[in-house]
Every structure is written in C-alpha cells, then in structure tokens.
CSV table of C-alpha atoms in Angstrom, one decimal:
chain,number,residue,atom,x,y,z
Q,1,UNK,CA,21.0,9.2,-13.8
Q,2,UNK,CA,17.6,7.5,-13.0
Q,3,UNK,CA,14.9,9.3,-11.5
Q,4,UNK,CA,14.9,7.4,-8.3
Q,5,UNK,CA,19.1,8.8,-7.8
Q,6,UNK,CA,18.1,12.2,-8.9
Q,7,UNK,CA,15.4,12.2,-6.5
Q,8,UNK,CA,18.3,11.3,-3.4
Q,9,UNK,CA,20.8,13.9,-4.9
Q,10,UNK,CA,18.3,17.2,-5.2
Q,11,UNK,CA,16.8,16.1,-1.8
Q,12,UNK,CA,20.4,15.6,-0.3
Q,13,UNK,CA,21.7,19.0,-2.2
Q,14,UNK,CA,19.0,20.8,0.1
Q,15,UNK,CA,20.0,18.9,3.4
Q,16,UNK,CA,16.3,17.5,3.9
Q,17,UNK,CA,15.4,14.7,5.1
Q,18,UNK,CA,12.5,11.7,3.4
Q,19,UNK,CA,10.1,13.0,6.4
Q,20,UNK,CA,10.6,16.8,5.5
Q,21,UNK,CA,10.4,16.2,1.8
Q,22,UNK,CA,7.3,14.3,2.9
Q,23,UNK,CA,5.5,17.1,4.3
Q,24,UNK,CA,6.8,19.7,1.7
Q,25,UNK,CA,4.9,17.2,-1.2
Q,26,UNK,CA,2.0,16.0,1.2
Q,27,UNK,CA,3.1,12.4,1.6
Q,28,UNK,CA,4.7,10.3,3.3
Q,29,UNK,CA,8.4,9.6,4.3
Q,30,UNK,CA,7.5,6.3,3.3
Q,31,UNK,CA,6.2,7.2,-0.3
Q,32,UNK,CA,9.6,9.6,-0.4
Q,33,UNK,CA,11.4,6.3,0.0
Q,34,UNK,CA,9.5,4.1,-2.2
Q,35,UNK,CA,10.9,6.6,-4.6
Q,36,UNK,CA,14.1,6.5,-4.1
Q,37,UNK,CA,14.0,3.0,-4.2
Q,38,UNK,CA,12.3,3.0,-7.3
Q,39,UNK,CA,9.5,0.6,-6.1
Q,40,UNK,CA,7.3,3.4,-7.1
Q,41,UNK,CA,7.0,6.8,-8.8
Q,42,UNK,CA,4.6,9.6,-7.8
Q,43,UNK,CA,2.2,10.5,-10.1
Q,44,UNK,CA,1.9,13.3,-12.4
Q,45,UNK,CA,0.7,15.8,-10.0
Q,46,UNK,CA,3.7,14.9,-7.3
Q,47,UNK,CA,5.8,15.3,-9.9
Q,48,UNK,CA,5.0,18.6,-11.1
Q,49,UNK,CA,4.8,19.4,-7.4
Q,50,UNK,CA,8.6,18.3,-7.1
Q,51,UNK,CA,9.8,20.3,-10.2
Q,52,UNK,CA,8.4,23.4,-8.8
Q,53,UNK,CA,9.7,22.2,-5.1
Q,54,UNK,CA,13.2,21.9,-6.8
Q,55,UNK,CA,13.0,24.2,-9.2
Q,56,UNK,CA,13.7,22.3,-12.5
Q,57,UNK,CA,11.5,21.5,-15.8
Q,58,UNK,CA,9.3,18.3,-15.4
Q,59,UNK,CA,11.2,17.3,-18.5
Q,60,UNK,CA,14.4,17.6,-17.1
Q,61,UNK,CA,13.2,15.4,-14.2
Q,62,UNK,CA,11.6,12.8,-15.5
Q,63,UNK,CA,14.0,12.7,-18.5
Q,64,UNK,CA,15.3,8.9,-17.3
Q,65,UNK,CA,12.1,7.7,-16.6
Q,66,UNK,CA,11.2,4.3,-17.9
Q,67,UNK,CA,8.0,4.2,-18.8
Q,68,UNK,CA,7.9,0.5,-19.1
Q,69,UNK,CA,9.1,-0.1,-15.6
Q,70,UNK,CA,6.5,2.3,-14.2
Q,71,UNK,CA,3.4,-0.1,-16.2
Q,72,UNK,CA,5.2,-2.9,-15.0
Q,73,UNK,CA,5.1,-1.5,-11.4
Q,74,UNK,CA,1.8,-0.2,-11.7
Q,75,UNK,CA,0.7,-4.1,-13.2
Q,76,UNK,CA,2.6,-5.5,-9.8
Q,77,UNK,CA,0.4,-2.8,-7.5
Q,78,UNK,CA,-3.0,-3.8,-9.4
Q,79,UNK,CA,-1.7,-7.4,-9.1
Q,80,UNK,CA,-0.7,-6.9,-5.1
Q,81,UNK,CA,-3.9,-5.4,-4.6
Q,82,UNK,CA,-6.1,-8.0,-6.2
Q,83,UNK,CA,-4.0,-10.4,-4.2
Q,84,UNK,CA,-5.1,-8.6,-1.2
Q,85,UNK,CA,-8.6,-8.2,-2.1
Q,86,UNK,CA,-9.0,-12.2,-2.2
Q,87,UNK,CA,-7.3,-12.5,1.5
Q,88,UNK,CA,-9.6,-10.3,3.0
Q,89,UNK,CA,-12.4,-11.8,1.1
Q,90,UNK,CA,-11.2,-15.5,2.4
Q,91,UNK,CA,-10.7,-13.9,5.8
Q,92,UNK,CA,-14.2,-12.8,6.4
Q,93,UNK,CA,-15.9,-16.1,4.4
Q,94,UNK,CA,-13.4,-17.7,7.1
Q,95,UNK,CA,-15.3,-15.6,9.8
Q,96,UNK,CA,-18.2,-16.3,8.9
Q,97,UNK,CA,-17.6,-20.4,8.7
Q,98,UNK,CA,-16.1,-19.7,12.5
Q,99,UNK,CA,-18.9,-18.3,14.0
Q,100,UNK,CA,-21.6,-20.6,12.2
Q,101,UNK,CA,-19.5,-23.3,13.7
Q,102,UNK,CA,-19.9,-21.3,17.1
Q,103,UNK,CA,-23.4,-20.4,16.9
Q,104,UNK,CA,-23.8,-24.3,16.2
Q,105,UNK,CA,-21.8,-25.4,18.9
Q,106,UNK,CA,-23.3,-23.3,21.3
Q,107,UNK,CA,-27.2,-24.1,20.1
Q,108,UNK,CA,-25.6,-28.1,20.7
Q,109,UNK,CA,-24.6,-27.1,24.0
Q,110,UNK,CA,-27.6,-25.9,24.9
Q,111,UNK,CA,-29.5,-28.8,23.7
Q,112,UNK,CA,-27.4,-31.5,25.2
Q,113,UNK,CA,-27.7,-29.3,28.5
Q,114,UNK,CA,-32.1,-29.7,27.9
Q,115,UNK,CA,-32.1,-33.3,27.1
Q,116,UNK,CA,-30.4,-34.1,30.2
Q,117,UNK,CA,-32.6,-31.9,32.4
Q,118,UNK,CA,-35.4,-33.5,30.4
Q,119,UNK,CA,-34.2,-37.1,29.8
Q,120,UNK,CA,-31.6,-37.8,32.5
C-alpha cells in the first residue's frame, strides 16, 4: 500500500474528514489532499506529527515511500516555482512598459493640447 492510500484508510478508519485532519496537523484540507493524491508529501515534521496523530511508527508509515518520486516532485515544485517567479517578473517589466507608455501618452497629450493653445 502506498503512502498516499494509507494516508485515506487511517484518516477514513477515524471517520475524519481532509478539513479536520487539517486542523489536527496545522494545514490545510488542501495540503491533506495533495497527499492523498500523492502530488505531494508532507515533510518530515508532518509526518512525525501524523505517526503520533495515528499512533503508528514513522517507519511503518512511510515504509512505501518512494524516495525517487518525492525528488522528482520536489524538482517539479522548484521547477513550477521558478516558472512562476519569471511570470511575475515579466508581469511587472510588462507594468512598467504600460505605464511608461502612459506617462508618455499623457505628457503627448498635454503637449499637443499647448501647441494648439500656442500655435493654433
């Protein structure tokens, strides 16, 4: 059984739900379903957290853990985050480009209202 199935059964076994595991482990429901999913594992001090909360060895729960699937994930995260990084960073040299091209639209505004005050 992998982690992620283990993680559904002992949660089911005590009849609570992602939100309530949640709060009991100081995350998320969101996180708790990551999880479950197994598009993420907590790390090692949610884990021991859950051994205690469940009342099993951290061996015996993290027994079917691959530990090449959780690099790989942790390679997508670091790769999803620098992804992000670079949109925000385009977003606010895109901002900035935007409101250049505003400043200089307003300044040509202003200066095609004065040469026709002064030249019309």
């Amino acid at each position: 059984m992998n982690f992620n199935e283990k993680l559904i059964e002992l949660r089911k076994s005590k009849g609570l739900s992602q939100d309530e595991l949640g709060n009991a482990l100081g995350v998320s429901r969101q996180t708790i379903s990551k999880w479950e999913l197994a598009q993420s594992y907590p790390d090692f001090q949610r884990l021991v957290l859950l051994s205690d909360y469940f009342g099993l060895s951290l061996d015996a729960l993290v027994k079917d853990i691959d530990v090449q699937d959780i690099r790989d994930k942790n390679l997508d995260d670091k790769k999803l985050s620098a992804i992000y990084e670079d949109i925000n960073s385009a977003k606010s040299s895109i901002n900035q480009v935007v409101n250049i091209l505003a400043i200089i639209g307003v300044v040509g505004t202003i200066l095609s209202i004065l040469a026709g005050v002064f030249w019309g």
